[in-house]
Every structure is written in structure tokens, then in C-alpha cells.
Coordinates of N, CA, C and O in Angstrom, one line a residue:
M248 N 39.6 102.6 181.1 CA 41.1 103.0 180.9 C 41.2 103.4 179.8 O 40.2 103.5 178.4
D249 N 41.6 104.9 179.8 CA 41.6 106.2 178.6 C 42.7 105.9 178.1 O 43.8 105.1 177.9
A250 N 42.2 105.7 176.7 CA 44.1 105.4 175.6 C 44.4 106.3 174.8 O 45.8 106.9 174.6
M251 N 43.8 107.2 175.7 CA 44.3 108.6 175.8 C 45.7 109.3 176.3 O 45.5 108.6 177.1
T252 N 46.9 109.2 175.9 CA 48.3 110.1 176.0 C 47.8 111.6 176.0 O 47.6 112.2 175.1
T253 N 48.9 111.5 177.3 CA 49.2 113.6 176.7 C 50.1 113.9 175.6 O 49.6 115.2 174.8
A254 N 50.2 113.0 175.0 CA 50.6 113.3 173.0 C 49.9 113.2 172.3 O 49.4 113.7 171.7
T255 N 48.3 112.7 172.4 CA 47.4 113.1 172.0 C 46.3 113.7 172.4 O 44.9 113.7 171.7
A256 N 46.2 114.2 173.4 CA 45.5 114.6 174.0 C 45.7 116.3 173.1 O 46.2 117.0 172.8
P257 N 43.8 116.3 172.6 CA 43.4 117.8 172.6 C 44.4 119.3 173.1 O 44.1 118.9 174.9
L258 N 44.8 120.4 173.3 CA 45.1 120.8 173.9 C 44.0 121.6 174.5 O 43.2 122.2 173.5
P259 N 44.1 123.2 175.4 CA 43.3 123.1 175.3 C 42.8 124.6 174.9 O 43.3 125.3 174.2
A260 N 41.6 124.8 174.6 CA 41.3 126.3 173.6 C 41.8 127.3 174.2 O 41.5 127.0 175.8
L261 N 42.0 128.2 173.9 CA 42.5 129.7 174.4 C 41.4 130.7 174.0 O 41.7 131.9 173.8
G262 N 40.5 130.3 173.7 CA 39.6 131.3 173.2 C 39.0 130.9 171.5 O 39.6 130.1 170.6
P263 N 38.5 131.6 171.5 CA 37.9 131.6 169.8 C 39.1 132.4 168.6 O 40.2 132.8 169.0
A264 N 39.1 131.3 167.2 CA 40.0 131.3 166.9 C 39.7 132.6 166.0 O 38.6 133.0 165.8
P265 N 40.8 132.9 165.7 CA 40.9 134.7 164.6 C 41.0 134.1 163.1 O 40.7 132.7 162.8
A266 N 39.9 134.5 162.9 CA 39.6 134.9 161.4 C 41.0 133.9 160.5 O 41.8 134.2 160.8
P267 N 40.6 133.5 159.6 CA 41.5 133.2 158.2 C 41.9 134.5 157.8 O 40.9 135.6 157.4
A268 N 43.0 134.4 157.5 CA 43.7 135.8 157.0 C 42.9 135.6 155.5 O 42.6 135.1 154.5
P269 N 42.6 137.2 155.0 CA 41.6 137.0 153.4 C 43.0 136.6 152.4 O 44.3 136.9 152.1
V270 N 42.2 136.5 151.7 CA 43.0 136.0 150.2 C 44.1 137.1 149.9 O 45.3 136.8 149.3
W271 N 43.4 138.5 149.8 CA 44.3 139.7 149.3 C 45.2 140.1 150.5 O 46.6 139.8 150.1
A272 N 45.4 138.8 151.6 CA 46.5 139.2 152.9 C 47.7 138.4 152.3 O 48.8 138.4 152.4
R273 N 46.7 137.9 151.8 CA 48.0 136.1 151.6 C 48.5 136.2 150.5 O 49.9 136.1 150.4
R274 N 48.0 136.9 149.4 CA 48.8 137.4 148.2 C 50.1 138.3 147.7 O 50.7 137.9 147.8
A275 N 49.5 139.6 149.5 CA 50.3 140.2 149.4 C 51.7 140.1 150.5 O 52.3 140.0 150.1
A276 N 51.2 139.6 150.7 CA 52.5 138.2 151.9 C 53.6 137.4 151.0 O 55.0 137.8 151.1
H277 N 53.2 137.0 150.6 CA 53.6 136.0 148.7 C 54.3 137.3 148.4 O 55.3 137.0 148.0
A278 N 53.9 138.0 147.7 CA 53.9 138.8 147.5 C 56.0 139.6 147.4 O 56.7 139.9 147.4
V279 N 55.3 139.5 148.9 CA 56.0 140.3 149.0 C 57.9 140.0 149.1 O 59.1 140.8 148.8
A280 N 57.7 138.7 149.8 CA 58.3 136.9 149.3 C 59.2 138.1 148.1 O 60.8 137.7 147.2
L281 N 58.2 137.5 146.7 CA 58.1 137.5 145.2 C 59.1 138.3 144.7 O 60.6 139.0 144.4
C282 N 59.0 140.1 145.8 CA 59.7 141.4 145.5 C 61.2 140.4 146.1 O 62.2 141.7 144.6
A283 N 62.0 140.8 146.8 CA 63.2 140.4 147.1 C 63.8 139.6 146.6 O 65.1 139.2 146.3
V284 N 63.4 138.5 145.3 CA 64.0 137.3 144.2 C 65.1 138.2 143.5 O 66.3 138.3 143.3
R285 N 64.6 139.5 142.8 CA 65.7 139.7 141.6 C 66.4 140.4 141.4 O 67.7 140.2 141.8
S286 N 66.1 141.1 142.9 CA 67.6 142.0 143.7 C 68.4 141.2 143.9 O 69.8 141.4 144.2
G287 N 68.5 140.0 144.9 CA 68.7 139.3 145.3 C 69.7 138.0 144.5 O 70.6 137.9 144.4
L288 N 68.8 137.6 143.3 CA 69.4 137.2 142.4 C 70.6 137.8 141.6 O 72.1 137.4 141.1
W289 N 70.4 139.6 141.8 CA 71.3 140.2 140.8 C 72.6 140.5 141.6 O 73.2 140.1 140.7
R290 N 72.5 140.4 143.1 CA 73.2 140.4 143.7 C 74.3 138.9 143.4 O 75.8 138.6 144.1
I291 N 73.6 138.0 143.7 CA 74.9 137.1 143.5 C 75.3 136.6 142.2 O 76.0 135.9 142.7
A292 N 74.3 137.2 140.9 CA 75.3 137.2 139.3 C 76.4 138.4 139.7 O 77.7 138.0 139.2
M293 N 75.7 139.2 140.4 CA 77.4 140.2 141.1 C 78.2 138.9 141.7 O 79.5 139.3 141.2
A294 N 78.1 138.5 142.7 CA 79.5 137.8 143.6 C 79.8 137.1 141.9 O 80.7 136.2 142.5
A295 N 78.8 136.3 141.7 CA 79.6 135.0 140.9 C 80.4 135.6 140.0 O 81.3 134.3 138.6
G296 N 80.1 136.5 139.4 CA 81.0 137.0 138.5 C 79.9 137.2 137.3 O 81.0 137.6 135.6
A297 N 79.5 137.5 136.6 CA 78.3 138.3 136.1 C 78.9 139.2 136.2 O 78.8 140.0 136.8
H298 N 78.4 140.0 134.8 CA 78.9 141.3 134.3 C 77.3 142.1 134.8 O 76.1 141.6 134.1
V299 N 77.4 143.2 135.9 CA 75.7 143.4 136.4 C 75.9 144.7 135.7 O 75.2 145.6 136.4
G300 N 76.9 146.3 135.2 CA 77.5 147.2 135.2 C 78.6 147.3 136.2 O 78.5 148.6 136.0
Y301 N 79.0 146.7 136.5 CA 80.1 147.5 137.3 C 81.7 146.8 137.2 O 81.3 145.3 136.0
S302 N 82.2 147.3 136.5 CA 83.9 147.4 136.0 C 84.3 146.7 136.9 O 83.8 147.2 137.6
D303 N 85.3 145.8 136.7 CA 86.2 144.8 137.2 C 86.6 146.2 138.1 O 86.8 145.4 138.9
Q304 N 87.6 146.6 138.0 CA 88.1 148.0 138.8 C 86.7 148.5 140.3 O 87.4 148.3 141.2
V305 N 86.0 148.4 139.6 CA 85.0 148.4 140.9 C 84.2 147.5 141.6 O 84.6 147.9 143.1
L306 N 84.3 146.4 141.9 CA 84.0 146.0 141.9 C 85.3 145.6 143.3 O 84.9 145.1 144.2
R307 N 86.5 145.3 142.6 CA 87.8 144.7 143.4 C 87.6 145.7 144.9 O 87.4 145.8 146.0
D308 N 87.6 146.9 144.1 CA 87.7 148.2 145.1 C 86.5 148.8 145.7 O 87.1 149.0 146.9
V309 N 85.6 148.7 145.3 CA 84.2 149.1 146.3 C 83.4 148.6 146.8 O 83.5 147.7 147.9
Y310 N 83.0 146.2 146.4 CA 82.6 145.6 147.1 C 83.6 144.4 147.1 O 82.9 143.2 148.3
D311 N 84.9 144.5 147.0 CA 85.8 143.2 147.5 C 85.4 142.2 146.9 O 85.2 141.3 147.2
I312 N 85.0 142.3 145.4 CA 85.0 141.2 144.6 C 85.6 140.9 143.3 O 86.0 142.2 142.7
P313 N 86.1 139.6 143.3 CA 86.1 138.9 144.4 C 86.9 139.2 145.5 O 88.2 139.8 145.5
G314 N 86.8 138.4 147.2 CA 87.6 138.5 148.1 C 85.9 138.5 149.3 O 85.7 137.5 148.8
W315 N 86.4 139.2 150.4 CA 85.4 139.0 151.1 C 83.4 139.4 150.9 O 83.2 139.2 151.7
G316 N 83.6 139.9 149.6 CA 82.5 141.1 149.6 C 81.6 139.9 148.4 O 81.0 140.4 148.1
I317 N 82.5 138.1 148.1 CA 81.2 137.7 148.3 C 80.1 137.7 148.8 O 79.2 136.7 148.5
A318 N 81.2 136.8 150.0 CA 80.8 137.0 151.6 C 79.3 137.6 151.9 O 78.0 136.8 152.3
Y319 N 79.5 138.9 151.7 CA 78.8 140.0 153.0 C 77.3 139.9 151.2 O 76.4 140.1 151.9
V320 N 77.6 139.9 149.8 CA 76.9 140.0 148.7 C 76.1 139.5 149.4 O 74.8 138.8 149.0
V321 N 76.1 137.7 148.5 CA 75.6 136.9 149.3 C 74.6 136.9 150.4 O 73.4 136.2 150.8
G322 N 75.4 137.0 151.0 CA 75.2 137.1 152.8 C 73.7 138.2 152.8 O 73.0 137.1 153.0
L323 N 73.7 138.9 152.6 CA 72.9 140.0 152.4 C 71.3 139.4 151.4 O 70.5 139.9 152.1
S324 N 72.0 138.6 149.9 CA 70.7 138.6 149.7 C 70.6 136.9 150.6 O 68.6 137.6 150.2
V325 N 70.7 136.7 151.3 CA 69.8 135.2 151.9 C 69.2 136.1 153.3 O 68.3 135.7 153.2
L326 N 69.7 136.9 153.5 CA 69.5 137.7 154.7 C 68.2 138.9 154.5 O 66.7 138.0 155.0
A327 N 67.5 138.6 152.9 CA 66.8 140.0 152.7 C 66.1 138.7 152.4 O 64.4 139.1 152.2
E328 N 65.8 137.6 151.8 CA 64.8 136.5 151.6 C 64.6 135.9 152.5 O 63.5 136.6 152.7
L329 N 65.3 135.6 154.0 CA 64.3 135.2 155.0 C 63.6 136.1 155.3 O 62.7 136.3 155.8
A330 N 64.2 137.4 155.8 CA 63.4 138.8 156.1 C 61.9 138.7 155.2 O 61.0 139.1 155.3
A331 N 61.9 138.4 154.1 CA 61.0 138.6 153.2 C 59.4 137.9 152.9 O 59.1 137.7 152.5
L332 N 60.2 136.8 154.0 CA 59.9 135.7 154.6 C 59.0 136.0 155.5 O 57.6 135.0 156.0
F333 N 59.0 136.7 156.5 CA 58.3 137.7 157.6 C 57.1 137.4 157.6 O 55.9 137.0 158.7
P334 N 56.2 138.3 156.6 CA 54.8 138.6 156.5 C 54.3 137.1 156.4 O 52.6 137.7 156.7
L335 N 54.8 135.6 156.2 CA 53.9 134.9 155.9 C 53.1 134.0 156.9 O 52.5 133.7 157.5
L336 N 54.1 135.0 158.6 CA 53.6 134.5 159.2 C 52.5 135.2 160.2 O 51.7 134.6 161.0
L337 N 52.4 136.3 159.1 CA 51.3 136.9 159.5 C 50.1 136.8 158.8 O 48.5 136.9 159.4
V338 N 50.1 135.6 157.9 CA 48.7 134.9 156.8 C 48.8 133.7 157.4 O 47.5 132.7 157.0
S339 N 50.2 133.2 158.5 CA 50.0 131.8 158.5 C 48.7 130.8 159.7 O 48.0 131.9 160.4
D340 N 48.2 130.3 159.2 CA 47.0 129.6 160.2 C 47.3 128.5 160.8 O 46.7 127.9 162.4
R341 N 48.5 127.7 160.6 CA 49.2 126.7 161.6 C 50.1 127.0 162.2 O 50.4 126.9 163.4
W342 N 51.7 128.3 161.9 CA 52.6 128.0 162.5 C 52.3 129.8 163.1 O 52.5 130.9 162.5
R343 N 52.2 129.7 164.4 CA 52.2 130.5 165.2 C 53.1 130.7 166.4 O 53.7 130.4 167.0
P344 N 54.8 131.4 165.7 CA 55.9 131.6 167.0 C 55.6 131.9 168.1 O 56.1 132.0 169.3
L345 N 55.1 132.8 167.5 CA 55.0 134.6 168.8 C 53.1 134.8 169.2 O 52.2 134.1 168.1
R346 N 52.8 135.1 170.1 CA 51.5 135.2 170.0 C 51.6 136.6 169.7 O 52.4 137.9 168.9
P347 N 49.9 137.3 169.7 CA 49.9 138.7 168.4 C 50.2 139.8 169.1 O 50.5 139.9 168.8
G348 N 50.1 139.5 170.9 CA 50.9 140.0 170.7 C 51.3 140.8 171.2 O 52.4 141.9 172.1
V349 N 53.0 140.0 170.7 CA 54.6 140.0 170.8 C 54.4 140.4 168.8 O 55.2 141.4 168.9
L350 N 53.7 140.1 167.4 CA 54.1 139.8 167.1 C 53.7 141.0 166.1 O 54.1 141.5 165.1
A351 N 52.5 141.7 166.5 CA 51.3 142.2 165.8 C 52.6 144.0 166.0 O 52.9 144.5 165.3
P352 N 53.4 143.9 167.4 CA 54.1 145.1 167.8 C 55.4 145.4 166.8 O 55.9 145.7 166.1
L353 N 55.7 143.9 166.8 CA 56.9 143.4 166.2 C 57.1 143.8 164.0 O 57.8 144.0 163.6
A354 N 55.5 143.5 163.7 CA 55.6 143.6 162.5 C 54.8 145.6 161.9 O 55.9 145.7 161.1
W355 N 54.5 145.9 163.7 CA 54.6 147.5 162.4 C 55.9 148.4 163.1 O 55.7 148.4 162.1
T356 N 56.4 147.5 163.7 CA 57.9 148.2 164.0 C 59.0 147.7 162.3 O 59.3 148.5 162.2
A357 N 58.3 146.7 161.7 CA 59.7 146.4 160.7 C 58.4 147.1 159.3 O 59.4 147.5 158.4
S358 N 56.7 147.7 159.4 CA 56.6 148.2 158.6 C 56.8 149.5 158.0 O 57.8 149.9 157.3
G359 N 57.4 149.7 159.7 CA 57.8 151.3 159.9 C 59.5 151.5 159.1 O 59.3 152.7 158.5
V360 N 60.5 150.7 159.7 CA 61.2 150.6 158.7 C 61.9 150.2 158.0 O 62.6 151.2 157.3
L361 N 60.8 149.6 157.5 CA 61.1 150.0 155.9 C 60.3 150.8 155.4 O 61.1 150.8 153.9
V362 N 59.7 151.7 155.1 CA 58.8 152.4 155.0 C 60.2 153.8 154.7 O 60.7 154.1 154.2
L363 N 60.9 153.4 156.2 CA 62.3 154.0 156.2 C 63.8 154.2 155.5 O 64.2 154.7 155.0
V364 N 63.4 152.7 155.2 CA 65.0 152.6 154.6 C 64.2 151.9 152.8 O 65.6 152.9 151.9
A365 N 62.9 152.4 152.6 CA 63.1 152.8 151.6 C 63.3 153.9 150.8 O 63.6 155.0 149.6
L366 N 62.6 154.8 151.7 CA 62.4 156.3 151.6 C 64.7 156.4 151.4 O 65.1 157.1 150.3
W367 N 65.3 156.2 152.8 CA 66.8 156.3 152.5 C 67.6 156.3 150.4 O 67.8 156.0 150.6
Q368 N 66.9 154.2 150.2 CA 67.1 154.3 149.2 C 67.1 155.1 148.2 O 68.1 155.8 147.2
L369 N 66.3 156.2 148.1 CA 65.3 156.6 147.6 C 66.7 158.2 147.2 O 67.2 158.3 146.3
V370 N 67.0 158.5 148.4 CA 68.4 159.1 148.1 C 69.3 158.8 148.0 O 70.4 159.1 146.8
V371 N 69.7 157.8 148.5 CA 71.2 156.9 147.8 C 70.9 156.4 146.4 O 71.9 156.6 145.6
A372 N 69.5 156.0 146.0 CA 69.2 156.0 144.7 C 70.0 156.9 143.1 O 70.5 157.0 142.0
F373 N 69.8 158.3 144.2 CA 69.2 159.2 143.4 C 70.9 160.0 143.9 O 71.8 161.3 143.0
T374 N 71.8 159.6 144.3 CA 73.1 160.4 144.7 C 74.0 160.6 143.1 O 74.2 159.3 142.2
A375 N 74.9 161.8 143.0 CA 76.0 161.4 141.9 C 77.1 160.1 141.9 O 76.6 159.7 141.3
E376 N 77.4 160.4 143.0 CA 78.5 159.3 143.5 C 77.9 157.1 143.3 O 77.9 156.9 142.2
S377 N 76.6 156.7 143.8 CA 76.4 155.8 142.8 C 76.1 155.6 141.7 O 75.6 154.2 141.4
Q378 N 75.5 157.0 141.2 CA 75.0 156.6 139.6 C 76.6 156.2 138.8 O 76.3 156.1 137.8
T379 N 77.4 156.6 139.4 CA 78.5 156.7 138.9 C 79.5 155.3 139.3 O 80.3 155.3 138.1
Y380 N 79.2 154.7 139.8 CA 79.7 152.8 139.3 C 79.1 152.3 138.7 O 79.5 151.3 138.1
L381 N 78.3 152.6 138.0 CA 77.9 151.9 136.9 C 78.0 152.6 135.5 O 78.2 153.2 135.4
S382 N 78.5 151.2 134.3 CA 79.2 151.3 133.2 C 78.1 152.4 132.1 O 79.1 152.8 131.8
S383 N 77.1 151.8 132.3 CA 76.6 152.5 131.4 C 74.9 152.8 131.3 O 74.3 152.3 132.7
G384 N 74.1 153.5 131.1 CA 72.7 153.5 131.1 C 72.3 152.3 131.0 O 71.0 152.5 131.8
T385 N 72.1 151.2 129.9 CA 72.0 149.9 130.8 C 72.2 149.5 132.0 O 71.1 149.3 132.1
A386 N 73.3 149.7 132.0 CA 73.2 149.0 133.8 C 72.6 149.4 134.6 O 71.8 148.7 135.4
Q387 N 72.4 150.8 134.6 CA 70.9 151.6 135.8 C 70.3 150.7 135.6 O 69.5 151.4 136.0
T388 N 69.7 150.3 134.1 CA 68.2 150.1 134.0 C 67.7 149.1 134.2 O 67.1 148.7 134.8
V389 N 68.8 147.7 133.9 CA 69.0 146.6 134.0 C 68.6 146.9 136.1 O 68.2 146.3 136.6
W390 N 69.9 147.5 136.9 CA 69.8 147.4 138.1 C 68.2 147.9 138.7 O 67.5 147.4 139.7
A391 N 68.2 149.5 138.3 CA 66.8 149.9 139.1 C 65.8 148.5 138.1 O 64.8 148.4 139.5
L392 N 65.5 148.0 137.2 CA 64.6 146.7 136.9 C 64.8 145.4 138.4 O 63.9 145.2 138.7
A393 N 65.8 145.1 138.3 CA 66.2 144.4 140.0 C 65.5 144.7 140.8 O 64.9 143.6 141.7
F394 N 65.9 145.9 140.9 CA 66.1 146.8 142.5 C 64.1 146.7 142.8 O 63.9 147.5 143.8
A395 N 63.8 147.6 141.3 CA 62.2 149.0 141.6 C 61.7 147.4 142.3 O 60.1 148.5 142.7
P396 N 61.2 147.0 142.9 CA 59.6 145.9 142.9 C 60.6 145.2 144.8 O 59.2 146.2 145.4
L397 N 61.7 145.7 145.2 CA 61.9 146.3 146.2 C 61.3 147.2 147.2 O 60.5 147.0 148.1
F398 N 60.6 148.6 146.4 CA 59.9 149.4 146.7 C 58.1 149.3 147.2 O 57.3 150.0 147.8
A399 N 58.5 148.4 146.8 CA 56.2 147.9 146.9 C 56.8 147.1 148.3 O 54.9 146.8 148.8
I400 N 57.2 146.5 148.6 CA 57.7 145.8 149.8 C 56.9 146.1 151.2 O 56.1 145.9 151.7
P401 N 57.5 147.3 151.3 CA 56.5 148.8 152.6 C 55.1 148.8 152.7 O 54.8 148.5 153.5
A402 N 54.5 149.1 151.7 CA 52.7 149.1 151.4 C 53.1 147.9 151.5 O 51.4 147.7 152.2
L403 N 52.9 147.4 151.3 CA 52.3 145.1 150.9 C 52.8 144.8 152.7 O 51.6 144.0 153.4
M404 N 53.8 145.1 153.1 CA 54.2 144.8 155.1 C 53.1 145.8 155.6 O 51.8 144.8 156.2
S405 N 53.1 146.6 155.3 CA 52.1 147.5 155.9 C 50.5 146.5 156.1 O 50.0 146.5 157.1
A406 N 50.4 146.7 154.6 CA 49.0 146.1 154.6 C 48.2 144.9 155.5 O 47.6 144.5 155.6
V407 N 49.4 143.5 154.8 CA 49.7 142.6 155.9 C 49.2 142.6 157.1 O 48.9 142.0 158.3
T408 N 49.9 143.8 157.6 CA 49.7 143.9 159.2 C 48.9 144.5 159.4 O 48.7 144.4 161.1
W409 N 48.2 144.9 158.5 CA 46.5 145.8 159.1 C 46.4 145.1 159.3 O 45.8 144.3 160.0
S410 N 46.7 144.0 158.3 CA 45.3 142.9 158.7 C 45.4 142.2 159.7 O 44.6 141.7 159.9
Y411 N 46.6 141.9 160.1 CA 46.9 140.7 160.6 C 46.2 141.0 162.0 O 45.5 140.5 163.4
A412 N 46.4 142.7 162.6 CA 46.3 143.4 164.0 C 45.1 143.5 163.9 O 44.0 143.4 164.4
K413 N 44.3 143.3 162.8 CA 42.2 143.8 162.9 C 41.6 142.8 162.9 O 40.9 142.3 164.3
R414 N 42.5 141.9 162.2 CA 41.8 140.1 162.7 C 41.9 139.5 164.4 O 41.6 138.9 164.6
H415 N 42.8 140.1 164.8 CA 43.8 140.0 165.7 C 42.7 140.7 167.5 O 42.4 140.2 168.3
R416 N 43.0 142.2 167.1 CA 42.1 142.6 168.2 C 40.8 142.3 168.0 O 39.4 142.0 169.0
S417 N 40.5 142.1 166.7 CA 38.4 142.0 167.0 C 37.9 140.9 167.3 O 37.0 140.7 168.1
R418 N 39.5 139.7 167.6 CA 38.9 138.9 168.2 C 38.9 138.8 169.9 O 38.9 137.7 170.3
G419 N 39.2 139.5 170.1 CA 40.6 139.7 171.9 C 41.5 139.2 171.7 O 41.9 138.4 173.0
H420 N 42.8 138.9 170.3 CA 44.0 138.5 171.1 C 45.0 139.1 171.2 O 45.8 138.7 169.6
E421 N 44.5 140.2 172.1 CA 45.8 141.2 172.0 C 46.6 140.4 172.3 O 48.4 140.5 172.4
G422 N 47.2 139.2 173.1 CA 48.6 138.9 174.3 C 48.1 137.8 174.5 O 48.9 137.5 174.6

């Protein structure tokens, strides 16, 4: 009598397993998630009413804080951190919700979008209007320190994506 059930039967092999992600790619994937933390905490502090460099009038008129702006700012922080966890899928050996043929193009698209967003944010950061909202040079410095790590994300994401694509392409796991 066979004691093996469908629940305990091994899954059929789909070919050779891809090589594990190199240590540098794993570190880069984790760094992406960490890069988003400071700006998220800064936004949450702003939503909580902590003085982050904006006057009360700017918080009310521009960001609608207190009001619906709180939900927007906290939601943006949560969404940004969840998105920053995406590269961890590319280095995971255990959890693969998408096939490599789907995940690799998605990751390359995300990398390209992140480069464009970073370039756009540089333009926005240096416009006269965005700098006039902050109340002082100290506030601008704190803001810059909170958001500067975000500019490392496109390069880190591209490196992790390249590593993922290379590992899966070299093993014949395109689709």
C-alpha cells in the first residue's frame, strides 16, 4: 500500500533549479527596502503633526493636513515600502509567485520607471516652488537627508534585476 498522498507527493521537476542569488544581489534587494524607510518615516511624522519643516498653513493648504492629506501621506508611505519589497522576489529561493518569463520583464519595466521617476524628482526638487514650501535651510537639509536614499533605488533595482535575468537565462528558465 502506498503511504504517499497527493499532499505529500513531490512536485515534478521543471528543469534544473536556477542558481541562488549572489550575496551582493541579496544585499542590494534588502537595501532597496531600507532606502524607502527614512522618507516613509518623514511622511508619517508629517501626517502625525510633527514639525518637519512645513508651516501649518502649507500643511493645511497644500497637503490637507489635518484632513484627507493624512490618509494620502500615510498611504503613500505604505505603498512605497511595499513596492520597495518587490526586489526581494528576485532573490528569493523559496517564494516565486510569477514565472521568470513574466517576472523578469516586469522587473526591467519597474527599473526603467524608477529611473524616470528619479530624474523627474530631481527636476521637482530643484524647482523654486518646491523649495519655498520648506521653512528654513535646516528643514531643507532634513528633507534632503530623508529622501536622498531614494535616488539609490533605481541603480540597486537594476542590478538586482540584471542578476535575476542572468541567473534565469543561463539556466534556460525564460518562461
